[in-house]
Amino acid sequence: QSHTLNHNSGHSYDVNNVSAIADIARLDTERIISFRDRLVANIDNFPADIVLSVGSTPSLFHHTNPPENTKNMEIHPGNYTLYDRQQLWSGAAASEDNVAGRVIATVIGAYNNPHRVMLDAGATAMTKEQTPQGGWSSLGGYPQLQCYKMSQEVTLVRSGDSDSEQQVSSILPLGSKVNLLPNHSCLTAACFDRYYIIDDPSNSFDTSQQIIDVWTPAKFF
């Protein structure tokens, strides 16, 4: 039977300073080792080789050179396979190209005064999780545009420049497909019952990309 001591470095999500995240990783490792040692010293037959589970996505790459007495240590970065806008802020994801989890949406409305367009993906697709950058998500490849308002089923997009009179519909005509970067990929992924996998070295997320696999998540446990 396997046993684990688990520590989640949730506070690493509150900083985006490399040295601060490195300190969090170091202290988390030291504290869980100290806790294990106290359990071993005070509880009869407590397994000294118990697995120690630490870390988070922001602190993943800072858990280096663990002490020799931590041979049974594992790291649990929750969403490093997908990343999201939170991880862009924290620095875990170096750029937008590192964010593999996207939601494809369609432009279904265009409006003037003010200039904006509507997407068919709202809170039931993206959730209303927020990030330090603000906004409900962002559009891949369009840093000048802002997802500024979201309801249950739709999201409104406008120019990120408040002084701009640029017509967003000239950039994203009706029927256009866009890829949205979620604020929190774990919550967004939970909104769907299947994930379409593409092999896209260009990171364009073009809808012409061939789907090479379909993943079905384990849900409702």
XYZ file of N, CA and C in Angstrom:
663
model
N 0.839 -1.193 0.000
C 0.000 0.000 0.000
C 0.880 1.251 0.000
N 0.567 2.194 -0.870
C 1.363 3.404 -1.008
C 0.741 4.554 -0.223
N 1.592 5.340 0.416
C 1.150 6.510 1.155
C 1.896 7.729 0.644
N 1.244 8.882 0.747
C 1.839 10.119 0.237
C 1.545 11.266 1.189
N 2.539 12.118 1.406
C 2.330 13.403 2.060
C 2.268 14.448 0.958
N 1.173 15.174 0.917
C 0.942 16.100 -0.195
C 0.944 17.544 0.284
N 1.667 18.379 -0.439
C 1.661 19.821 -0.168
C 1.479 20.568 -1.482
N 0.457 21.409 -1.565
C 0.203 22.175 -2.776
C 0.720 23.599 -2.608
N 1.575 24.034 -3.530
C 2.159 25.377 -3.442
C 1.221 26.398 -4.077
N 0.007 26.479 -3.564
C -0.987 27.365 -4.151
C -0.602 28.828 -4.096
N 0.188 29.214 -3.097
C 0.591 30.612 -2.968
C 1.563 31.044 -4.055
N 2.102 30.093 -4.813
C 2.996 30.461 -5.921
C 2.227 31.147 -7.050
N 0.891 31.026 -7.040
C 0.076 31.686 -8.054
C -0.060 33.193 -7.804
N 0.388 33.644 -6.649
C 0.223 35.050 -6.291
C 1.416 35.921 -6.671
N 2.463 35.311 -7.214
C 3.668 36.076 -7.538
C 4.096 35.782 -8.969
N 4.784 36.730 -9.579
C 5.349 36.483 -10.910
C 6.796 36.954 -10.965
N 7.457 36.799 -9.829
C 8.867 37.134 -9.689
C 9.662 35.841 -9.563
N 10.657 35.661 -10.405
C 11.393 34.397 -10.467
C 12.005 34.040 -9.117
N 12.651 35.000 -8.475
C 13.305 34.703 -7.202
C 12.286 34.359 -6.122
N 11.117 35.016 -6.151
C 10.085 34.729 -5.159
C 9.531 33.321 -5.351
N 9.306 32.920 -6.595
C 8.804 31.570 -6.861
C 9.854 30.527 -6.478
N 11.118 30.813 -6.744
C 12.188 29.899 -6.357
C 12.235 29.728 -4.840
N 12.027 30.824 -4.097
C 11.995 30.738 -2.636
C 10.829 29.887 -2.160
N 9.684 30.027 -2.813
C 8.515 29.224 -2.449
C 8.814 27.745 -2.660
N 9.415 27.415 -3.792
C 9.743 26.010 -4.078
C 10.707 25.458 -3.033
N 11.710 26.237 -2.683
C 12.699 25.788 -1.699
C 12.054 25.597 -0.319
N 11.263 26.567 0.118
C 10.647 26.477 1.436
C 9.636 25.335 1.505
N 8.876 25.128 0.443
C 7.904 24.032 0.429
C 8.609 22.689 0.581
N 9.725 22.534 -0.113
C 10.479 21.289 -0.009
C 11.014 21.095 1.398
N 11.588 22.146 1.964
C 12.149 22.056 3.317
C 11.067 21.734 4.339
N 9.903 22.334 4.196
C 8.836 22.157 5.182
C 8.225 20.769 5.137
N 8.037 20.224 3.949
C 7.436 18.892 3.895
C 8.427 17.836 4.373
N 9.717 18.077 4.137
C 10.736 17.158 4.667
C 10.754 17.229 6.187
N 10.684 18.436 6.727
C 10.662 18.607 8.182
C 9.427 17.953 8.791
N 8.289 18.110 8.116
C 7.057 17.492 8.613
C 7.173 15.981 8.605
N 7.720 15.434 7.531
C 7.911 13.972 7.472
C 8.812 13.500 8.599
N 9.909 14.213 8.820
C 10.868 13.803 9.849
C 10.235 13.825 11.240
N 9.354 14.797 11.491
C 8.669 14.858 12.782
C 7.701 13.693 12.935
N 7.027 13.318 11.855
C 6.122 12.168 11.907
C 6.893 10.885 12.177
N 8.017 10.730 11.502
C 8.851 9.535 11.704
C 9.336 9.447 13.148
N 9.687 10.608 13.710
C 10.244 10.629 15.067
C 9.181 10.404 16.144
N 7.924 10.696 15.826
C 6.900 10.668 16.870
C 5.826 9.607 16.698
N 5.807 8.931 15.561
C 4.797 7.898 15.327
C 5.500 6.574 15.068
N 5.147 5.577 15.846
C 5.765 4.261 15.679
C 5.481 3.704 14.293
N 6.522 3.177 13.672
C 6.435 2.501 12.374
C 5.959 3.411 11.244
N 6.094 4.707 11.443
C 5.747 5.595 10.327
C 6.769 5.408 9.210
N 6.337 5.209 7.957
C 7.275 4.890 6.868
C 8.192 6.067 6.515
N 9.472 5.904 6.759
C 10.433 6.971 6.455
C 10.583 7.192 4.957
N 10.203 6.178 4.166
C 10.330 6.305 2.715
C 9.022 6.747 2.056
N 8.134 7.345 2.821
C 6.855 7.801 2.273
C 7.100 8.782 1.131
N 6.233 8.736 0.137
C 6.356 9.640 -1.007
C 5.982 11.057 -0.577
N 6.831 12.007 -0.949
C 6.567 13.418 -0.677
C 6.131 14.078 -1.978
N 4.956 14.676 -1.963
C 4.400 15.273 -3.181
C 4.278 16.780 -2.979
N 4.968 17.535 -3.810
C 5.020 18.984 -3.640
C 4.837 19.675 -4.985
N 4.764 21.011 -4.928
C 4.863 21.788 -6.150
C 3.553 22.326 -6.679
N 3.696 23.046 -7.794
C 2.593 23.650 -8.519
C 3.123 23.956 -9.907
N 2.255 24.389 -10.790
C 2.742 24.724 -12.130
C 3.728 25.895 -12.118
N 3.468 27.006 -11.406
C 4.452 28.092 -11.414
C 5.815 27.690 -10.851
N 5.813 26.800 -9.842
C 7.084 26.454 -9.190
C 7.765 25.225 -9.789
N 7.183 24.657 -10.840
C 7.676 23.396 -11.398
C 9.179 23.398 -11.647
N 9.675 24.414 -12.352
C 11.061 24.405 -12.779
C 12.022 24.940 -11.728
N 11.514 25.136 -10.504
C 12.364 25.643 -9.431
C 12.639 24.577 -8.369
N 12.070 23.392 -8.539
C 12.348 22.295 -7.610
C 13.573 21.545 -8.126
N 14.729 22.122 -7.889
C 15.983 21.545 -8.386
C 16.855 21.107 -7.229
N 17.682 20.099 -7.502
C 18.663 19.601 -6.525
C 18.051 19.325 -5.152
N 17.040 18.462 -5.073
C 16.466 18.147 -3.760
C 17.483 17.408 -2.896
N 17.352 17.488 -1.574
C 18.274 16.770 -0.685
C 18.269 15.281 -0.959
N 19.360 14.628 -0.588
C 19.500 13.192 -0.873
C 18.437 12.355 -0.172
N 17.915 12.864 0.942
C 16.920 12.080 1.686
C 15.504 12.278 1.159
N 15.400 12.726 -0.067
C 14.070 12.902 -0.679
C 13.971 12.089 -1.967
N 14.486 10.878 -1.943
C 14.475 10.061 -3.155
C 13.058 9.732 -3.611
N 12.095 9.770 -2.689
C 10.709 9.468 -3.051
C 9.883 10.743 -3.162
N 10.406 11.715 -3.866
C 9.681 12.969 -4.038
C 9.087 13.039 -5.432
N 7.858 13.526 -5.511
C 7.223 13.759 -6.794
C 6.729 15.197 -6.839
N 6.593 15.711 -8.061
C 6.132 17.077 -8.261
C 4.818 17.026 -9.031
N 3.849 17.827 -8.617
C 2.526 17.762 -9.252
C 2.110 19.122 -9.816
N 2.669 19.501 -10.956
C 2.220 20.721 -11.632
C 0.899 20.459 -12.345
N -0.154 21.106 -11.897
C -1.500 20.734 -12.340
C -1.786 20.898 -13.813
N -1.332 21.995 -14.444
C -1.752 22.199 -15.831
C -0.598 22.529 -16.772
N 0.581 21.988 -16.469
C 1.729 22.314 -17.314
C 1.591 21.750 -18.726
N 0.738 20.770 -18.921
C 0.566 20.228 -20.276
C -0.238 21.177 -21.163
N -1.024 22.050 -20.561
C -1.874 22.964 -21.329
C -1.453 24.420 -21.177
N -1.138 24.812 -19.943
C -0.884 26.215 -19.602
C -2.111 27.084 -19.881
N -2.020 28.365 -19.528
C -3.137 29.293 -19.685
C -2.635 30.706 -19.421
N -3.557 31.665 -19.352
C -3.151 33.058 -19.150
C -2.570 33.291 -17.752
N -3.039 32.534 -16.765
C -2.465 32.643 -15.425
C -0.981 32.276 -15.454
N -0.649 31.226 -16.215
C 0.749 30.788 -16.282
C 1.597 31.726 -17.135
N 0.978 32.432 -18.069
C 1.708 33.478 -18.774
C 2.095 34.589 -17.809
N 1.191 34.924 -16.912
C 1.479 35.962 -15.924
C 2.551 35.518 -14.932
N 2.454 34.270 -14.479
C 3.395 33.781 -13.479
C 4.793 33.573 -14.056
N 4.873 33.431 -15.385
C 6.160 33.191 -16.020
C 6.443 31.725 -16.293
N 5.547 30.830 -15.829
C 5.747 29.409 -16.115
C 5.681 29.153 -17.615
N 4.751 29.824 -18.302
C 4.662 29.778 -19.765
C 5.371 31.009 -20.315
N 6.367 30.785 -21.145
C 7.200 31.892 -21.613
C 6.476 32.790 -22.604
N 5.572 32.213 -23.389
C 4.871 33.003 -24.397
C 3.549 32.339 -24.738
N 2.755 33.033 -25.514
C 1.470 32.496 -25.961
C 1.641 31.168 -26.683
N 2.749 30.989 -27.374
C 2.982 29.742 -28.110
C 3.059 28.530 -27.192
N 3.316 28.744 -25.901
C 3.401 27.634 -24.955
C 2.038 27.163 -24.466
N 0.994 27.937 -24.750
C -0.344 27.594 -24.258
C -1.010 26.648 -25.257
N -1.073 25.385 -24.891
C -1.580 24.364 -25.822
C -3.087 24.199 -25.764
N -3.701 24.550 -24.655
C -5.144 24.384 -24.529
C -5.882 25.610 -25.029
N -6.655 25.467 -26.086
C -7.408 26.589 -26.661
C -8.867 26.179 -26.867
N -9.723 27.159 -26.944
C -11.131 26.954 -27.283
C -11.400 27.661 -28.610
N -11.915 26.923 -29.582
C -12.233 27.512 -30.882
C -13.639 28.111 -30.824
N -13.734 29.385 -31.206
C -15.019 30.085 -31.186
C -15.273 30.733 -32.543
N -16.516 31.099 -32.781
C -16.934 31.706 -34.047
C -17.496 33.099 -33.794
N -17.171 34.033 -34.689
C -17.750 35.371 -34.628
C -19.194 35.295 -35.127
N -20.149 35.624 -34.257
C -21.562 35.482 -34.626
C -22.300 36.827 -34.641
N -21.598 37.919 -34.313
C -22.250 39.221 -34.335
C -21.219 40.322 -34.479
N -21.613 41.417 -35.129
C -20.731 42.581 -35.306
C -21.545 43.836 -35.052
N -20.945 44.782 -34.335
C -21.681 45.965 -33.906
C -20.822 47.222 -34.059
N -21.478 48.361 -34.209
C -20.815 49.660 -34.252
C -21.272 50.511 -33.066
N -20.458 51.489 -32.782
C -20.787 52.465 -31.728
C -21.123 51.831 -30.373
N -20.199 51.222 -29.666
C -18.791 51.106 -30.068
C -18.557 49.884 -30.956
N -17.409 49.855 -31.602
C -17.066 48.750 -32.485
C -16.715 47.514 -31.656
N -17.412 46.426 -31.938
C -17.155 45.194 -31.206
C -17.745 44.026 -31.978
N -17.304 42.824 -31.631
C -17.872 41.609 -32.209
C -18.241 40.658 -31.078
N -19.108 39.710 -31.418
C -19.577 38.724 -30.440
C -19.087 37.336 -30.839
N -18.631 36.584 -29.843
C -18.191 35.203 -30.043
C -19.187 34.252 -29.397
N -19.277 33.037 -29.945
C -20.242 32.064 -29.423
C -19.666 31.212 -28.300
N -18.743 31.738 -27.538
C -18.186 31.035 -26.380
C -18.232 31.976 -25.187
N -19.019 31.605 -24.178
C -19.142 32.428 -22.988
C -18.684 31.683 -21.753
N -19.352 31.967 -20.628
C -18.924 31.398 -19.355
C -19.078 29.884 -19.304
N -20.037 29.332 -20.053
C -20.206 27.876 -20.043
C -19.105 27.169 -20.814
N -18.302 27.933 -21.562
C -17.163 27.351 -22.279
C -15.832 27.740 -21.640
N -15.756 28.975 -21.113
C -14.480 29.494 -20.626
C -14.425 29.631 -19.111
N -15.571 29.654 -18.439
C -15.755 30.003 -17.029
C -15.417 31.478 -16.808
N -15.736 31.980 -15.639
C -15.459 33.383 -15.323
C -14.289 33.532 -14.345
N -13.399 32.579 -14.374
C -12.158 32.702 -13.600
C -11.375 33.914 -14.100
N -10.811 34.689 -13.171
C -10.069 35.873 -13.571
C -8.570 35.685 -13.348
N -7.801 36.564 -13.995
C -6.344 36.549 -13.859
C -5.865 37.980 -13.640
N -4.623 38.142 -13.179
C -4.116 39.499 -12.935
C -4.119 40.396 -14.169
N -4.042 39.807 -15.376
C -4.028 40.630 -16.586
C -5.370 41.291 -16.862
N -6.450 40.759 -16.278
C -7.781 41.243 -16.590
C -8.322 40.580 -17.853
N -9.589 40.799 -18.126
C -10.208 40.179 -19.290
C -10.650 38.758 -18.982
N -11.567 38.258 -19.811
C -12.141 36.931 -19.573
C -11.418 35.827 -20.326
N -10.587 36.202 -21.257
C -9.733 35.298 -22.027
C -8.973 36.213 -22.970
N -8.195 35.637 -23.870
C -7.551 36.451 -24.906
C -7.596 35.699 -26.219
N -7.444 36.439 -27.319
C -7.534 35.838 -28.642
C -6.141 35.543 -29.164
N -5.904 34.285 -29.473
C -4.616 33.908 -30.012
C -4.309 34.631 -31.310
N -3.152 35.301 -31.362
C -2.732 35.997 -32.572
C -3.264 37.405 -32.712
N -4.067 37.859 -31.750
C -4.642 39.210 -31.829
C -4.405 39.965 -30.507
N -3.176 40.313 -30.228
C -2.895 40.997 -28.948
C -3.548 42.359 -28.834
N -3.969 42.932 -29.975
C -4.596 44.256 -29.948
C -6.067 44.214 -29.585
N -6.642 43.001 -29.471
C -8.061 42.865 -29.163
C -8.253 42.380 -27.727
N -9.403 42.696 -27.176
C -9.671 42.424 -25.763
C -11.038 41.776 -25.592
N -11.069 40.670 -24.869
C -12.331 40.035 -24.485
C -12.808 40.733 -23.214
N -13.658 41.728 -23.383
C -13.945 42.624 -22.264
C -15.233 42.317 -21.524
N -16.120 41.529 -22.121
C -17.392 41.251 -21.475
C -17.838 39.839 -21.811
N -18.360 39.137 -20.811
C -18.771 37.752 -21.013
C -20.093 37.510 -20.297
N -20.982 36.795 -20.976
C -22.204 36.317 -20.345
C -22.191 34.791 -20.422
N -23.322 34.174 -20.147
C -23.344 32.712 -20.082
C -22.894 32.067 -21.388
N -23.364 32.589 -22.529
C -23.134 31.904 -23.800
C -22.226 32.648 -24.766
N -21.936 33.935 -24.523
C -21.189 34.719 -25.506
C -20.127 35.582 -24.836
N -19.175 36.031 -25.658
C -18.134 36.965 -25.225
C -18.075 38.114 -26.224
N -17.913 39.325 -25.723
C -17.765 40.499 -26.569
C -16.293 40.899 -26.650
N -15.884 41.264 -27.866
C -14.483 41.606 -28.142
C -14.416 43.026 -28.690
N -13.454 43.802 -28.225
C -13.241 45.161 -28.712
C -11.750 45.411 -28.849
N -11.398 46.549 -29.391
C -10.007 46.939 -29.478
C -9.475 47.202 -28.076
N -8.245 46.759 -27.826
C -7.633 46.998 -26.524
C -7.205 48.430 -26.331
N -7.211 49.216 -27.402
C -6.851 50.624 -27.350
C -8.129 51.450 -27.248
N -8.350 52.052 -26.100
C -9.594 52.783 -25.875
C -9.751 53.979 -26.800
N -8.641 54.458 -27.363
C -8.696 55.619 -28.264
C -8.866 55.224 -29.726
N -8.863 53.901 -29.970
C -8.920 53.435 -31.351
C -10.365 53.365 -31.846
N -10.554 53.777 -33.079
C -11.866 53.656 -33.720
C -11.865 52.502 -34.719
N -10.858 51.659 -34.582
C -10.722 50.549 -35.519
C -11.939 49.624 -35.424
N -12.486 49.282 -36.546
C -13.616 48.370 -36.575
C -13.123 46.941 -36.385
N -13.513 46.348 -35.266
C -13.075 44.990 -34.971
C -13.591 44.023 -36.026
N -14.762 44.324 -36.583
C -15.345 43.436 -37.589
C -14.524 43.396 -38.868
N -13.680 44.408 -39.090
C -12.802 44.359 -40.261
C -11.636 43.405 -40.030
N -11.328 43.161 -38.775
C -10.282 42.188 -38.424
C -10.875 40.795 -38.320
N -12.062 40.723 -37.722
C -12.740 39.443 -37.508
C -14.142 39.519 -38.113
N -14.279 39.242 -39.394
C -15.607 39.281 -40.041
C -16.525 38.195 -39.481
N -17.813 38.362 -39.724
C -18.782 37.349 -39.325
C -18.378 35.981 -39.865
N -18.469 34.990 -39.004
C -18.115 33.628 -39.404
C -16.671 33.269 -39.166
N -15.844 34.241 -38.800
C -14.432 33.966 -38.545
C -14.280 33.008 -37.362
N -13.273 32.151 -37.448
C -12.927 31.276 -36.336
C -11.739 31.877 -35.585
N -11.810 31.876 -34.271
C -10.716 32.372 -33.450
C -10.391 31.328 -32.398
N -9.174 31.387 -31.874
C -8.822 30.507 -30.765
C -8.620 31.348 -29.519
N -9.248 30.920 -28.453
C -9.233 31.651 -27.191
C -8.295 30.985 -26.197
N -7.476 31.796 -25.548
C -6.625 31.313 -24.476
C -7.394 31.448 -23.170
N -7.611 30.349 -22.461
C -8.382 30.428 -21.218
C -7.581 31.083 -20.092
N -8.293 31.683 -19.169
C -7.633 32.191 -17.974
C -7.118 31.052 -17.114
N -7.918 29.993 -16.986
C -7.556 28.830 -16.171
C -7.933 27.574 -16.955
N -6.944 26.898 -17.480
C -7.211 25.784 -18.389
C -7.886 24.609 -17.687
N -7.625 24.418 -16.400
C -8.259 23.299 -15.696
C -9.775 23.469 -15.667
N -10.231 24.663 -15.313
C -11.668 24.920 -15.258
C -12.285 24.890 -16.647
N -11.597 25.468 -17.624
C -12.121 25.464 -18.981
C -12.229 24.045 -19.527
N -11.209 23.237 -19.299
C -11.246 21.849 -19.773
C -12.416 21.087 -19.178
N -12.787 21.423 -17.944
C -13.894 20.726 -17.285
C -15.243 21.038 -17.924
N -15.292 22.058 -18.776
C -16.548 22.427 -19.443
C -16.855 21.529 -20.645
N -15.899 20.706 -21.059
C -16.047 19.955 -22.302
C -15.964 18.451 -22.065
N -16.601 17.698 -22.971
C -16.615 16.245 -22.822
C -15.652 15.543 -23.767
N -14.911 16.326 -24.555
C -13.880 15.741 -25.417
C -12.886 16.829 -25.815
N -11.658 16.405 -26.088
C -10.590 17.327 -26.479
C -10.027 16.867 -27.818
N -9.974 17.766 -28.778
C -9.471 17.443 -30.108
C -7.980 17.778 -30.164
N -7.186 16.793 -30.524
C -5.730 16.911 -30.485
C -5.200 17.150 -31.899
N -4.371 18.183 -32.050
C -3.732 18.458 -33.340
C -2.223 18.520 -33.140
N -1.489 18.307 -34.214
C -0.030 18.442 -34.202
C 0.290 19.695 -35.004
N 0.541 20.792 -34.302
C 0.589 22.103 -34.948
C 1.877 22.848 -34.579
N 2.990 22.521 -35.222
C 4.255 23.208 -34.905
C 4.192 24.716 -35.125
N 3.294 25.168 -35.989
C 3.198 26.602 -36.277
C 2.462 27.369 -35.180
N 1.770 26.637 -34.291
C 0.971 27.262 -33.234
C -0.090 28.214 -33.783
N -0.554 27.946 -34.983
C -1.573 28.809 -35.583
C -2.982 28.427 -35.147
N -3.170 27.179 -34.736
C -4.479 26.654 -34.356
C -5.502 26.899 -35.456
N -5.039 26.779 -36.689
C -5.925 26.957 -37.836
C -6.917 25.799 -37.884
N -8.159 26.105 -38.227
C -9.188 25.064 -38.235
C -8.987 24.036 -39.335
N -8.049 24.289 -40.239
C -7.751 23.297 -41.272
C -6.792 22.218 -40.770
N -6.262 22.390 -39.571
C -5.339 21.414 -39.017
C -6.016 20.053 -38.871
N -5.262 19.011 -39.163
C -5.805 17.661 -39.049
C -5.903 17.247 -37.583
N -7.046 16.706 -37.204
C -7.226 16.170 -35.853
C -6.623 14.779 -35.823
N -5.629 14.576 -34.958
C -4.918 13.301 -34.921
C -5.410 12.391 -33.802
N -6.179 12.936 -32.863
C -6.709 12.105 -31.793
C -7.837 12.876 -31.088
N -8.662 12.139 -30.396
C -9.715 12.736 -29.580
C -9.615 12.107 -28.188
N -9.479 12.946 -27.187
C -9.374 12.473 -25.803
C -10.694 12.680 -25.093
N -11.091 11.690 -24.328
C -12.301 11.788 -23.511
C -11.890 11.830 -22.056
N -12.198 12.927 -21.344
C -11.753 13.040 -19.956
C -12.575 12.169 -19.017
N -11.938 11.755 -17.929
C -12.664 11.097 -16.844
C -13.350 12.182 -16.039
N -14.669 12.089 -15.924
C -15.433 13.144 -15.262
C -16.379 12.572 -14.221
N -16.876 13.462 -13.401
C -17.929 13.153 -12.436
C -17.494 12.102 -11.408
N -16.224 12.215 -11.003
C -15.811 11.349 -9.910
C -16.096 12.093 -8.627
